[in-house]
Each structure stands twice: as C-alpha cells, then as structure tokens.
XYZ file of C-alpha atoms in Angstrom:
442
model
C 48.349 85.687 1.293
C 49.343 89.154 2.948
C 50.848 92.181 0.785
C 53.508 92.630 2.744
C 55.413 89.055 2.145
C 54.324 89.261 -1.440
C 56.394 92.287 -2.410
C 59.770 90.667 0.114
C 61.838 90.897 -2.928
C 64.696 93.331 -4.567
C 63.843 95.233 -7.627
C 61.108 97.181 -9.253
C 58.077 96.600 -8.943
C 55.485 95.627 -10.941
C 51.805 96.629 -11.260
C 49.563 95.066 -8.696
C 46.789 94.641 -11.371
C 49.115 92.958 -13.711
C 49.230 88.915 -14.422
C 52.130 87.534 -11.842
C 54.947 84.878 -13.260
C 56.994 83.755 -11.118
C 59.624 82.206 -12.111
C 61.457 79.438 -9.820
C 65.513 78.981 -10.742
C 67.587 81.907 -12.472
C 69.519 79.424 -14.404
C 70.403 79.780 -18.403
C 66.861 79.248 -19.084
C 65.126 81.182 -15.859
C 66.955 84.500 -15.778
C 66.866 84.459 -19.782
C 63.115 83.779 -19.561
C 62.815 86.400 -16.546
C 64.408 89.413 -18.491
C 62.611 88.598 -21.864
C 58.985 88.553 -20.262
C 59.355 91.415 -18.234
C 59.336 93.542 -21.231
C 55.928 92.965 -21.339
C 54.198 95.333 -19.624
C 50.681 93.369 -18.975
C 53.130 91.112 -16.902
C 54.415 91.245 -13.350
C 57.763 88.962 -13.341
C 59.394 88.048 -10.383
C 62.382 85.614 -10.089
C 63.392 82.910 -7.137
C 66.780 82.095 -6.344
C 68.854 80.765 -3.591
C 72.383 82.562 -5.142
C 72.524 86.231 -5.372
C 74.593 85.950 -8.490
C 74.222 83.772 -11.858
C 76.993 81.817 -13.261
C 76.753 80.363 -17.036
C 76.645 76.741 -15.513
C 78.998 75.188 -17.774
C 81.500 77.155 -16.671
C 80.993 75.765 -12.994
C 83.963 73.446 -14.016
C 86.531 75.710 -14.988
C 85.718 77.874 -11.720
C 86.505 74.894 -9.732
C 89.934 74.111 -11.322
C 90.493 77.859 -10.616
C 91.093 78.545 -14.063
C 88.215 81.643 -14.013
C 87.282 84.359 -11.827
C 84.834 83.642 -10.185
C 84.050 87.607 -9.358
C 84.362 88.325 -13.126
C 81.884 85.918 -14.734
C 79.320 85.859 -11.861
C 76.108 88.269 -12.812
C 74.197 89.535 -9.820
C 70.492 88.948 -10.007
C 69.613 92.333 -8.747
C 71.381 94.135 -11.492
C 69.419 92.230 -13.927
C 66.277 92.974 -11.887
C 67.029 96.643 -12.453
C 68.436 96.912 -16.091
C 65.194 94.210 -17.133
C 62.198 95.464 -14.663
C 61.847 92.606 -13.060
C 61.608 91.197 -9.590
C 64.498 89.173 -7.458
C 63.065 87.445 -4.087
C 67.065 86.018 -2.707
C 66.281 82.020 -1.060
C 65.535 78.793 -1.681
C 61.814 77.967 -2.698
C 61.257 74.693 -0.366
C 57.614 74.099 -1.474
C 54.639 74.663 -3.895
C 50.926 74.939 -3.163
C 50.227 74.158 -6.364
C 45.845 74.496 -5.421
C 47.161 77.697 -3.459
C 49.022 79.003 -6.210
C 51.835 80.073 -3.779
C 55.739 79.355 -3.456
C 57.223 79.209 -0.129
C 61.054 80.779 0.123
C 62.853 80.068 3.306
C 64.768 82.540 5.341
C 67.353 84.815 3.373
C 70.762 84.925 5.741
C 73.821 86.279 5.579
C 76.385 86.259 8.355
C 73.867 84.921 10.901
C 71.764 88.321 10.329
C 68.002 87.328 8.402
C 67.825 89.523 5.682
C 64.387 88.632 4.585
C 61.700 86.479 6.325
C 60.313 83.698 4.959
C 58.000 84.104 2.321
C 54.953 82.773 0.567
C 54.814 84.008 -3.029
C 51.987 84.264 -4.958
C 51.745 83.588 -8.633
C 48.998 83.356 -11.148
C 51.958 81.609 -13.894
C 54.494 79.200 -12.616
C 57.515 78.443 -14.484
C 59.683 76.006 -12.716
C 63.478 76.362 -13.857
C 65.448 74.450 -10.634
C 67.705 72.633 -13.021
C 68.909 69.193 -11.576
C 71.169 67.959 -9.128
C 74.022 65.114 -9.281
C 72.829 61.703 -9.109
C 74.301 59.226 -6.780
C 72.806 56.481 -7.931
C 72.683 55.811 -4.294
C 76.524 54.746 -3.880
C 77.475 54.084 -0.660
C 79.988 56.637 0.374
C 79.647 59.214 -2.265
C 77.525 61.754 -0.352
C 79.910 61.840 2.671
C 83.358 61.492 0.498
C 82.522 62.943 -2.906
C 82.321 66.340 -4.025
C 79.883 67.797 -6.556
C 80.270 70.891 -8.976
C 76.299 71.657 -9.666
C 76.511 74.925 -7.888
C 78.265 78.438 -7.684
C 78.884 77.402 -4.155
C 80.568 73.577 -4.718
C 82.964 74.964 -7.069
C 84.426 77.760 -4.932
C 84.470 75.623 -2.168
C 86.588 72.536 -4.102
C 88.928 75.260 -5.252
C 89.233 76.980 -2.281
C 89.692 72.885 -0.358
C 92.074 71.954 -3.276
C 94.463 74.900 -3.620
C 96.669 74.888 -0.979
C 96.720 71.180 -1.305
C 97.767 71.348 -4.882
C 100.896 73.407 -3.715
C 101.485 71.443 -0.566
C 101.601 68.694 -2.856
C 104.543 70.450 -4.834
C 106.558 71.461 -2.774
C 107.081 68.320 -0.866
C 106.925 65.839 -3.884
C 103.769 63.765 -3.795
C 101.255 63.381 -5.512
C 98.066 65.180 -5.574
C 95.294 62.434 -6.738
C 91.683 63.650 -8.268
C 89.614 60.831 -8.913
C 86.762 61.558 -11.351
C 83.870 59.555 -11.908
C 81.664 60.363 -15.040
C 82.943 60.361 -18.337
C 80.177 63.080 -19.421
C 81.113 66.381 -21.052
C 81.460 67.815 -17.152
C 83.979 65.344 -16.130
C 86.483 65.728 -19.018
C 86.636 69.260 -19.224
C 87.180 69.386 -15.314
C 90.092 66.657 -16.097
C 91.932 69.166 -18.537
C 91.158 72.233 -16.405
C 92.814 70.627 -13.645
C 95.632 69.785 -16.193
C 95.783 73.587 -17.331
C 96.150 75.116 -13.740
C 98.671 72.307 -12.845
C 100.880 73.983 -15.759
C 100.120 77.695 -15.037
C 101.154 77.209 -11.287
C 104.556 75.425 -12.585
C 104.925 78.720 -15.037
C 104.477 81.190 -12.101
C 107.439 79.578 -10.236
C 105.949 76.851 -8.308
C 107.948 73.998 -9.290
C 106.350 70.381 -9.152
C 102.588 70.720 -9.566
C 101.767 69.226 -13.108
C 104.198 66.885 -11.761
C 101.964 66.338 -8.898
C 99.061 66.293 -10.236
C 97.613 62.771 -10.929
C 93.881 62.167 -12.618
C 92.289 59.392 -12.815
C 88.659 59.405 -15.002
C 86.407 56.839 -15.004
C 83.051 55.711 -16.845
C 81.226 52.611 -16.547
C 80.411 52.898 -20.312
C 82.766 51.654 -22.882
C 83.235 55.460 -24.133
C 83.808 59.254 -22.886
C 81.014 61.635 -24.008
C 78.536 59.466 -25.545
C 76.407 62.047 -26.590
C 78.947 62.954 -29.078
C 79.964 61.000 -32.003
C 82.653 57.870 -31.647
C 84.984 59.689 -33.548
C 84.588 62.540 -30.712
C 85.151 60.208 -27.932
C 88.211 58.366 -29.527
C 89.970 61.595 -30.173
C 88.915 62.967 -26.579
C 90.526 60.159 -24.809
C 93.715 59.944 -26.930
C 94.162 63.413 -26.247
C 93.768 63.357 -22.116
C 96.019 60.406 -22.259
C 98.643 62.322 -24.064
C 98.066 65.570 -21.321
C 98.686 62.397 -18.262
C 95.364 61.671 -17.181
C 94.203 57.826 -16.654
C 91.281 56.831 -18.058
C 89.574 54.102 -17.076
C 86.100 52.820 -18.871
C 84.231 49.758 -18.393
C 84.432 50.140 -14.661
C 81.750 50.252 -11.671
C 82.812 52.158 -8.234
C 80.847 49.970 -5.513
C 81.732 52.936 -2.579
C 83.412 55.716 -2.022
C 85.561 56.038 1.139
C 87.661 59.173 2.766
C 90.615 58.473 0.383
C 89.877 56.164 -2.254
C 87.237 54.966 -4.743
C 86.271 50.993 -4.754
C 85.203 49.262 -7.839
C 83.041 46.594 -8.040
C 86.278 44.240 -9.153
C 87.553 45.006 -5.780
C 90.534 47.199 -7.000
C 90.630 50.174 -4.944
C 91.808 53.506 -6.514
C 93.544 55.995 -4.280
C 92.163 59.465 -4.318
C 92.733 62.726 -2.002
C 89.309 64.552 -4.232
C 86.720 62.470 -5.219
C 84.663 64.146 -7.862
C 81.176 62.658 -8.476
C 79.745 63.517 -12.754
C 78.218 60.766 -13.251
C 74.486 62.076 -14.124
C 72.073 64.293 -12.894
C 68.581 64.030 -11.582
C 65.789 66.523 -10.718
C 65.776 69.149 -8.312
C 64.692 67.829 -4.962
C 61.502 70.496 -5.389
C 60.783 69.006 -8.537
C 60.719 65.791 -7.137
C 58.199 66.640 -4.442
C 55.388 67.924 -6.859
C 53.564 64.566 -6.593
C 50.869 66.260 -8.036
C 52.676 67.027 -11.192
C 53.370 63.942 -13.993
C 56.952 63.004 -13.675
C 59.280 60.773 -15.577
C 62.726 59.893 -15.791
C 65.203 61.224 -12.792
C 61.995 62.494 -11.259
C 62.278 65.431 -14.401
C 58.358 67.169 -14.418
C 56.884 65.404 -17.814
C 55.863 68.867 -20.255
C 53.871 68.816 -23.595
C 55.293 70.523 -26.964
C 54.463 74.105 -25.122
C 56.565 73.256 -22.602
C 53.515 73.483 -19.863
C 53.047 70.530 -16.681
C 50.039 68.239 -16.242
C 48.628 71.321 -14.467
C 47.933 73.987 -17.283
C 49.217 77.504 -15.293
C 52.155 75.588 -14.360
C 55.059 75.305 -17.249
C 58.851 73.648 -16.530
C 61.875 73.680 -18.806
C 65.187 73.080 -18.520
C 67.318 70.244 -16.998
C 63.944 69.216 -14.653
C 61.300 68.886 -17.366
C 60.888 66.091 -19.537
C 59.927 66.316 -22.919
C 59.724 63.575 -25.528
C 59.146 64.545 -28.944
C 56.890 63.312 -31.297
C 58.424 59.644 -32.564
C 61.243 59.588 -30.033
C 61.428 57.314 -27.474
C 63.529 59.545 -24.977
C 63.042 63.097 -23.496
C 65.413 65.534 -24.734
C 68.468 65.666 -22.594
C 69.584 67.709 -19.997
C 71.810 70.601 -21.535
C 72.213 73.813 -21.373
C 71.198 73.904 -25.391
C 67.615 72.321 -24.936
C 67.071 74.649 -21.639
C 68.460 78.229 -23.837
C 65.823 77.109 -26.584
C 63.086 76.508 -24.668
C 63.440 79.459 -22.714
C 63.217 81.688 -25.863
C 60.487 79.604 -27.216
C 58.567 80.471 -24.150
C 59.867 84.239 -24.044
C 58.071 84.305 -26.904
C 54.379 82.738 -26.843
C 53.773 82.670 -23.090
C 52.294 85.925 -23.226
C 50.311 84.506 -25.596
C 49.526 81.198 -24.208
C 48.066 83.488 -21.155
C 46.212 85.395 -23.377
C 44.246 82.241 -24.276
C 46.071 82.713 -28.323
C 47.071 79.626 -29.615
C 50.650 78.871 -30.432
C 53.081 76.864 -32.291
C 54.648 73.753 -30.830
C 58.416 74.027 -29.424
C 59.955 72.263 -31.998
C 63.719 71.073 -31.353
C 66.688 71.010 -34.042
C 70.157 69.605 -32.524
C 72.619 72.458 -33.438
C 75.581 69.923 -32.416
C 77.593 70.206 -29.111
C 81.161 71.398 -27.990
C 83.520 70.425 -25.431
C 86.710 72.021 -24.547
C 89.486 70.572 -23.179
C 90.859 73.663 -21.651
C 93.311 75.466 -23.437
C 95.070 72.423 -25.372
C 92.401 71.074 -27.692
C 88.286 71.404 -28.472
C 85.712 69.571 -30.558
C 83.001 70.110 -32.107
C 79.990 68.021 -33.473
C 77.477 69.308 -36.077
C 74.035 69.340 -35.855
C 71.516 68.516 -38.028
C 71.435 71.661 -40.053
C 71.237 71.501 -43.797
C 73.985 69.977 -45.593
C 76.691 70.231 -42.589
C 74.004 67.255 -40.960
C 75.910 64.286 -40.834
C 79.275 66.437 -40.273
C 82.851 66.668 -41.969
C 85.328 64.266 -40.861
C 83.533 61.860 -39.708
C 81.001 64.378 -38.042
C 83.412 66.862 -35.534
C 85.978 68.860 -35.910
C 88.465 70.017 -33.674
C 91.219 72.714 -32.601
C 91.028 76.202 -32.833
C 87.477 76.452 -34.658
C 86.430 74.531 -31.856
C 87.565 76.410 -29.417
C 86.519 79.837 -31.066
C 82.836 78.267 -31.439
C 82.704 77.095 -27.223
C 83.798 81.000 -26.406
C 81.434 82.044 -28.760
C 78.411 80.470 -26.927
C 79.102 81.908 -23.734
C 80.003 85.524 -25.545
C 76.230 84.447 -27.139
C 74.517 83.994 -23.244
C 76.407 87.205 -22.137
C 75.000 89.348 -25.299
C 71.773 88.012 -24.275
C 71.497 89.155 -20.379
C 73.185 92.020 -20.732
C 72.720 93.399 -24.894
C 75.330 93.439 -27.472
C 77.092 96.856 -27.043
C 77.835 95.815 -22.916
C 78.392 92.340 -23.629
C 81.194 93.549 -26.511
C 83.172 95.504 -23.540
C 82.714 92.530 -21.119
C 84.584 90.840 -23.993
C 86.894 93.533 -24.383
C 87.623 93.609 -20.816
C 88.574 89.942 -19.907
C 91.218 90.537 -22.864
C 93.168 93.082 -20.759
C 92.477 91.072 -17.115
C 93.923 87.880 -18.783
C 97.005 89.583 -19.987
C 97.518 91.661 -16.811
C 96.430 89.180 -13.155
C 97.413 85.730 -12.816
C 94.363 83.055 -13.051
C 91.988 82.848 -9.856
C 93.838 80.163 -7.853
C 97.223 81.867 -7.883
C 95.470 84.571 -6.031
C-alpha cells in the first residue's frame, strides 16, 4: 500500500516506525479511545470518520427537536487530532481487508470539490467503533416515509424539514402530527423535546404551536423503556400523558405510508413526521465482515478483552457483542457499555500489543437516566453497594435526576477536552442560554 494514501489524513503525524491503530468510528467510545492511546508514544493512532465533527449521540434527539445548538455541542475531529496527537482521515470506511490489514475510505467531498481521494489505510491494530444503525425490521414503507435520528446529519435535517412546518402549523390552526414509533429511551425523550420547543415557540410570541403540536408514541411492548424498572415506565408514561402526548402500547405498525402509520389492526394513524426508534442493528460495515463471528443484529461477537474472532482486530461499542460469563444476552447497546469499554481498552491495549496479559473487562450496571426535557427526569440505580436494588422502588426522579443526566454529558466533555476547558464550556452555555433564543427560533 503506497505512502502517499497512507498519510491522506488531517493531523500530526505519527512515527512511521511506530505500531499503527486505526481506529474505525469517532463515536463516545472511538474518539475517547483515539485521544487516550495516542498518549502513548510507541503508538501511531489514526481515526476514521465520515462527520467532521462529534456529537455526544444521545443528544442527537434534543438537536432534532431544536432544543440545542447544534454549532455549540458539536466537537470537530481535527481539533481533537491536534490537542491529542492523533490522526483524522474525514470519509466513510466502505470495506476491510481484514488478510490485507487495510481499510478502504471513499472519496472526501464537499460542495462537489474532492477534498481527499480515496484511500486504503493501513493498520497493524483494528478497532472497529461504527456504532449501529436503526432497524427496520424490514417494514414496508419505513425507509421511504420514516425518518431516523442515528446521525449528526438526520437530526439537522428533521429540524431543519420540521421547523417551518411547526409554525405553518400555528399560524393557520392545524395540527402538526409526529408519529413516533419505539418506546425506547430515544423515542420518549424526542416526545418531550418536541413538547419543550412547542412551548418555547408559544413564549417567543408565536401563538398556537403547543397547541398544534400533536404526538402520538407507540411500542409494541406492553411498557415504555423496558430497560428501566416498571416503576420507571409507569411514571414515564403518566407523565407524557399529562404534557399531551398519546401513547399507545401493545400495538404493531404493518407499513408506513407518506402521511400515516398502519397497524396491524388495520387502524391507520395520521402523521405529517414519521419517526422510526424502534431498535438498532449493526453498522452495515460490520455486517459485511463475514469473516468475523457475528451475533445478534449482525453486532461483531468479542471475548472479555473486547477483541474479534481475529486476534489484531478488537470492536466495542453498539456493534460488538459481548455476553458475559452466566448471562444469556450480550450487553446492550448504550452509550454506558461503549464509554466503559473504551476506557477499559485505553488502558490494556497497549498492553495486549505488547503480548502482557491483562484483566478481563468486567461490567457493573451503574443504572440509567432519561430526561424528559425540561419538565421531569428519572433515574435508576445500579448495582452499586447498598443503593443496588434502589430507593423507591428502584428510581428516583426530578431535579436529582436531571442534575445527574447533565452531569454525564459535563462527564464526556471533561473527558475529550480536560477538566479546566470542559469547566468554561460549562460556564459558557450558562450565559448563551440566558442571552439567544434555542436553535429552532433561529
């Protein structure tokens, strides 16, 4: 493989005698992984990714109500190429020679002008970190009529399709109809968000739009957010019911059409937006490593140090499967289970390519959170000491809650970008949300 395409990337560079990871997806666990090994200095890191900026994923929501800025909580990749010492190559990786030991990365354009060729990236470590993708289920109708919110670019572009629409809908009195399928922690905080720009909208003077705004959320389960506690899910759905939305559980959507959803009962449920959350499968690159033992959702199957069927090749993250020792399941997709592994593997990769043996990655649930925008929160514990098991019937709520889902993305910023900077990022989205509207009123 030539030089020349090697080094087609943004950042420093590293030494050309050094041991090359490359590290596929700049996700919570890839770009956390990227700018904790490059501190090693027997290491030559380089970093794939198709966006040129990272966005804490479970935010992706919020950015699509319009609710945050997008240019405020986006990170560029090539500043944390710089302040880490590692490298950025911009583009999607469409393929793996996995007896090659090479990544291809298509084109990088902008504007119609090719910015960088193609390129075929060699490695000597492969970490794959391409998260997952929303699962259809294969639905008819819901790739041409639904939207998705798994990427930086789906949520800009269902705000930026929705605004105008929203205040459209206002000013002439109808009703603007989101129908939501997928009960999951993703589709009820996008119900409230939707809910809490509805409000602001009415509070800057433009009368009508909670009044026009009309959710419906369904689940084919008999609960929301069944990986949290019944208590959780009870509370959860009292509370959206109280805020307006309609929830509907226990039912199956057969298609998807331009302007409705169709349940397998036959009762059709009018919808301009059609949001699909209804689970997630692999990446379509993980899927196409044949050569690499999958399982569930196509996810890459991983031992306890978090490496593939092929030993220089490790995966983490929402597209590797790993089942613990006595469980019947691979952990689940979350941002949680990707953020540990990554710093399990920030820690003894160097040593795993060293040939030094290493403790297993050992997981402990540290509960979950979900927000429902600005009017309520909840919170499950984990299984930590004598809080396992929980108070109240294992969650709590309100503005503990709340305080601990900031906390976690004030946590991931500290992380990329150090305490001290991370404080004034804090300190600065204090002023900016006292002094300019929310992102959709721009």
């Amino acid at each position: 493989m030539n030089d020349t395409n090697a080094k087609a990337g943004l950042g420093p560079s590293g030494q050309s005698d050094a041991h090359r990871v490359l590290i596929v997806g700049g996700g919570v666990a890839g770009l956390d992984l990227a700018g904790t090994l490059a501190g090693h200095k027997e290491l030559d890191v380089a970093l794939i990714d198709l966006a040129t900026a990272h966005v804490w994923k479970p935010m992706l929501h919020s950015i699509a109500a319009g609710t945050h800025d997008v240019a405020r909580v986006g990170v560029p990749y090539l500043a944390q190429a710089r302040q880490h010492g590692f490298l950025y190559h911009p583009g999607r990786a469409t393929a793996v020679d996995l007896d090659a030991r090479c990544v291809t990365v298509d084109a990088f354009d902008r504007d119609g002008l090719t910015l960088l060729p193609e390129r075929h990236l060699p490695y000597d470590t492969l970490v794959l970190a391409v998260g997952s993708e929303a699962n259809d289920f294969g639905v008819p109708g819901v790739a041409d009529h639904a939207r998705h919110i798994d990427t930086l670019h789906e949520a800009v572009a269902y705000r930026d399709a929705t605004a105008p629409r929203l205040v459209q809908a206002a000013q002439a009195g109808r009703p603007h109809r989101v129908a939501i399928v997928g009960g999951g922690a993703t589709g009820v905080q996008f119900a409230a968000e939707l809910l809490q720009i509805a409000d602001t909208v009415d509070d800057f003077g433009i009368d009508g739009a909670r009044a026009a705004m009309q959710v419906t959320l369904l689940d084919k389960g008999d609960r929301l957010l069944v990986a949290f506690p019944p208590p959780v899910s009870a509370a959860a759905r009292e509370r959206l019911e109280q805020l307006g939305v309609t929830v509907r559980l226990n039912v199956d959507v057969a298609r998807a059409e331009a302007d409705a959803l169709i349940l397998k009962n036959g009762e059709e449920i009018a919808a301009d937006f059609i949001v699909w959350a209804a689970g997630v499968r692999a990446s379509p690159l993980a899927a196409s490593l044949d050569a690499l033992e999958r399982g569930p959702a196509s996810r890459i199957v991983i031992d306890a140090h978090c490496r593939t069927s092929r030993p220089e090749v490790f995966a983490l993250g929402d597209c590797a499967a790993l089942t613990p020792n006595g469980a019947d399941t691979p952990l689940p997709p979350t941002a949680q289970v990707a953020f540990r592994q990554a710093v399990y593997l920030g820690r003894h990769l160097p040593a795993m390519i060293a040939g030094r043996s290493v403790p297993d990655f050992r997981y402990r649930d540290a509960g979950a959170l979900v927000s429902l925008a600005d009017y309520d929160a909840y919170g499950a514990l984990g299984d930590f000491g004598f809080f396992k098991g929980g108070i109240k019937n294992g969650f709590f709520r309100g503005r503990l809650a709340q305080a601990g889902h900031a906390l976690l993305y004030r946590r991931h910023q500290a992380r990329l970008h150090g305490a001290p900077r991370a404080a004034g990022l804090w300190l600065s989205d204090v002023v900016t949300a006292r002094t300019r509207p929310i992102e959709k009123l721009e």
